PDB file of C-alpha atoms in Angstrom:
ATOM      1  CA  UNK A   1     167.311 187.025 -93.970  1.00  0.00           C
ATOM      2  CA  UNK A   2     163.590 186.609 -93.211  1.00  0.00           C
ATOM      3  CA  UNK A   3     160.250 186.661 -95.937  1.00  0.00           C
ATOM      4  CA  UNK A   4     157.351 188.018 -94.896  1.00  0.00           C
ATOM      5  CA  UNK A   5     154.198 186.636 -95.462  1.00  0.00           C
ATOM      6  CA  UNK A   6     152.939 188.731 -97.869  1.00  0.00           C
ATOM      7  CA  UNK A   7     156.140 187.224-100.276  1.00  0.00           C
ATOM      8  CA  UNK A   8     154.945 183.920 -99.126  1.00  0.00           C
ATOM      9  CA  UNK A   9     151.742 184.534-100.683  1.00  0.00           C
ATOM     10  CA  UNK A  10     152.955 186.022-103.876  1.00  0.00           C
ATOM     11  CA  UNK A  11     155.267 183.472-104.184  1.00  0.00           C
ATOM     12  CA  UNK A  12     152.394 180.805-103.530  1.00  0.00           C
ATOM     13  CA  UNK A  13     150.233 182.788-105.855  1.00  0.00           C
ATOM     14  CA  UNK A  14     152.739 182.524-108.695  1.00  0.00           C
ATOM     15  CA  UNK A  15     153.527 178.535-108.242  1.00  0.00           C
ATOM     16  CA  UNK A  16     149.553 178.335-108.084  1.00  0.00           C
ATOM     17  CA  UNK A  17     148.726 176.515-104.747  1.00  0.00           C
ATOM     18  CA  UNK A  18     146.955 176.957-102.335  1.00  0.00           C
ATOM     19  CA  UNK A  19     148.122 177.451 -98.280  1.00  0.00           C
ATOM     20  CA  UNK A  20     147.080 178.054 -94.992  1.00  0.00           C
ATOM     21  CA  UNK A  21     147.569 180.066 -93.136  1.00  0.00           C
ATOM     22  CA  UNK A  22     149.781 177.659 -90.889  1.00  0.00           C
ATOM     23  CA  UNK A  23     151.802 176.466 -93.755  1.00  0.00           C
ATOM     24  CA  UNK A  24     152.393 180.421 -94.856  1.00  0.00           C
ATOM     25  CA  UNK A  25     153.687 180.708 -91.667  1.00  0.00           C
ATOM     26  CA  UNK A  26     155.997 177.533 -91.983  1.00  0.00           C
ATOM     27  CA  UNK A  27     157.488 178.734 -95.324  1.00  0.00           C
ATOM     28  CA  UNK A  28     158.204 181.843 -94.251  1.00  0.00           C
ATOM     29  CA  UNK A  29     160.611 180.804 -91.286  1.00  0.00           C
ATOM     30  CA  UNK A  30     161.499 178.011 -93.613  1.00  0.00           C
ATOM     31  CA  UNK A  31     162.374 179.826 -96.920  1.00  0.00           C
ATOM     32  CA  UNK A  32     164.273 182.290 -94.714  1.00  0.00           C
ATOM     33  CA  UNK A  33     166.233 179.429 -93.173  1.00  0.00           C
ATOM     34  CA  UNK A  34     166.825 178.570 -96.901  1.00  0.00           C
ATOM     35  CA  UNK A  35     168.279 181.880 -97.927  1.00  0.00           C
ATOM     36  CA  UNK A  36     170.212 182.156 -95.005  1.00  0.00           C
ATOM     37  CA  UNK A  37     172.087 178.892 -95.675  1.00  0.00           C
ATOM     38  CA  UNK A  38     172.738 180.122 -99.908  1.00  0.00           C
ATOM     39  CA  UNK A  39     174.485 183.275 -98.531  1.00  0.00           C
ATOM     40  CA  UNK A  40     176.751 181.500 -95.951  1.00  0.00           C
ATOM     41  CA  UNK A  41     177.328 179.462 -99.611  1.00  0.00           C
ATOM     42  CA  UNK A  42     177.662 182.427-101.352  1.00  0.00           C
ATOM     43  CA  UNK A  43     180.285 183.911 -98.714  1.00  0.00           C
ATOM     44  CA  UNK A  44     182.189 180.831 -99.068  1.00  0.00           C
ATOM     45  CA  UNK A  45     182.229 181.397-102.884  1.00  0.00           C
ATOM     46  CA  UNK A  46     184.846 184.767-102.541  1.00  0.00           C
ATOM     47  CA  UNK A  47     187.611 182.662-100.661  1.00  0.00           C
ATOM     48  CA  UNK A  48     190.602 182.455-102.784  1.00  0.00           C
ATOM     49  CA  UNK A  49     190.643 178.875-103.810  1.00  0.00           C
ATOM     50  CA  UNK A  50     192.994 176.602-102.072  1.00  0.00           C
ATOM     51  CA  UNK A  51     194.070 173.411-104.776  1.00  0.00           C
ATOM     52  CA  UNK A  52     196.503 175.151-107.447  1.00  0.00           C
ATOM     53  CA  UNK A  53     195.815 173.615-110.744  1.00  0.00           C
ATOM     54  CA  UNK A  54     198.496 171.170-112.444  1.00  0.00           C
ATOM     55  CA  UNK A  55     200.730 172.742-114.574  1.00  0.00           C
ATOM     56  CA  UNK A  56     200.948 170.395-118.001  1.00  0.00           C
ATOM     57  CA  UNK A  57     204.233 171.346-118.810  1.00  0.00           C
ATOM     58  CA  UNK A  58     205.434 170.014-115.289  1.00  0.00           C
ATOM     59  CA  UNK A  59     203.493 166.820-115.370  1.00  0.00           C
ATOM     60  CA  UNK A  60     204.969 163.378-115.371  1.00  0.00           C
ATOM     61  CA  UNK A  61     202.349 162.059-117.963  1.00  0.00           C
ATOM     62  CA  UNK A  62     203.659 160.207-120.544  1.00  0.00           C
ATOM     63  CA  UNK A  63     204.404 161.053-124.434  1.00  0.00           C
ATOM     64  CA  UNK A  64     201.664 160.489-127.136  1.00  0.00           C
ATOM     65  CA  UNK A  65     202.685 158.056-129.610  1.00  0.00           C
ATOM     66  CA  UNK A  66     201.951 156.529-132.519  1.00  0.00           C
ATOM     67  CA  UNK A  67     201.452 152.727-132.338  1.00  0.00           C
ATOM     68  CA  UNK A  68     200.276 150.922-135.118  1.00  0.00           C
ATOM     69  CA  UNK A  69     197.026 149.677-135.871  1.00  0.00           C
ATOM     70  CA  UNK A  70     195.713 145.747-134.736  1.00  0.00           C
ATOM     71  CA  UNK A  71     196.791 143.493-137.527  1.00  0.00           C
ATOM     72  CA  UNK A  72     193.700 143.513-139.947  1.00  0.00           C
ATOM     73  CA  UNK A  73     194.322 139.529-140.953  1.00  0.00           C
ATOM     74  CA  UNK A  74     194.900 138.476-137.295  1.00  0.00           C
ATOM     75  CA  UNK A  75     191.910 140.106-136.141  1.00  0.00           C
ATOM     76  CA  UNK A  76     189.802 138.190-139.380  1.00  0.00           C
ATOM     77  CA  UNK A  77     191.288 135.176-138.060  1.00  0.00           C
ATOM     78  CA  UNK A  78     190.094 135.132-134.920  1.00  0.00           C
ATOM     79  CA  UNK A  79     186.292 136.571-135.366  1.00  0.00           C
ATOM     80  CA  UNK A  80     184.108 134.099-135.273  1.00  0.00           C
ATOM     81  CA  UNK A  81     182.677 135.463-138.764  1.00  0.00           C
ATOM     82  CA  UNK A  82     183.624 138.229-141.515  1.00  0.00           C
ATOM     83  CA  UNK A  83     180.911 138.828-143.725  1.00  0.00           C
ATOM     84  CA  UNK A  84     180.649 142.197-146.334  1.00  0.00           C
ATOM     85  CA  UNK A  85     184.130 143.495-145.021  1.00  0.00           C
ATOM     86  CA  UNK A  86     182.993 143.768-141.594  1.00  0.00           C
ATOM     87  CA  UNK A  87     183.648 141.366-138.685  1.00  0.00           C
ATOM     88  CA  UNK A  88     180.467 139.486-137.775  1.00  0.00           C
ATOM     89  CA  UNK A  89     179.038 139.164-133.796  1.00  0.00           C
ATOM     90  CA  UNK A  90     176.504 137.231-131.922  1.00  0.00           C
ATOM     91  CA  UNK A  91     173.907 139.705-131.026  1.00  0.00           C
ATOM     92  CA  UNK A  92     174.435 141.211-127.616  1.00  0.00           C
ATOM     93  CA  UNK A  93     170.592 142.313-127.004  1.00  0.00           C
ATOM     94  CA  UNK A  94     167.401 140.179-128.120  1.00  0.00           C
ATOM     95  CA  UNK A  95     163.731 140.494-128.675  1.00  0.00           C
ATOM     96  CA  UNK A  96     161.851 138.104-126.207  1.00  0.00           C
ATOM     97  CA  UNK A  97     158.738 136.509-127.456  1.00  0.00           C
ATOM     98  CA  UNK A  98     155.334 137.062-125.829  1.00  0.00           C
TER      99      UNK A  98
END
């Protein structure tokens, strides 16, 4: 697939630069190279794909259950503070003075 010059120009006319008449040149083999490429992509695209998705119901992952909750008192315990029902942290991210 090849663009003619006078695309280059509208296209360089509609991005609003400026090119000479070298560079016009350039993009034109260039964007044609480009378009090219995207419909060897695009041809690739219609192949039937080749992976077969994982049926669930034939999975080996395991059961969701239910497991209770961390022991409220143990976890207290071993904060290093509790204060207005919630557990209490050293700060993980601190102003530096100029």
């Amino acid at each position: 697939m090849s663009i003619d010059l006078a695309e280059v120009i509208k296209l360089a006319n509609l991005a609003r630069i400026k090119l000479s008449s070298i560079e016009q040149e350039r993009l034109s083999h260039e964007l044609g190279d480009i378009l090219n490429y995207v419909s060897k992509i695009s041809e690739l695209t219609k192949i039937a794909p080749v992976a077969k998705p994982v049926d669930i119901i034939d999975s080996n992952l395991r059961d969701d259950l239910v497991i209770p909750d961390t022991n409220y008192q143990a976890a207290l315990q071993s904060a290093s503070g509790f204060k207005n029902n919630l557990l209490e942290v050293p700060p993980v991210f601190t102003k530096e003075k100029s």
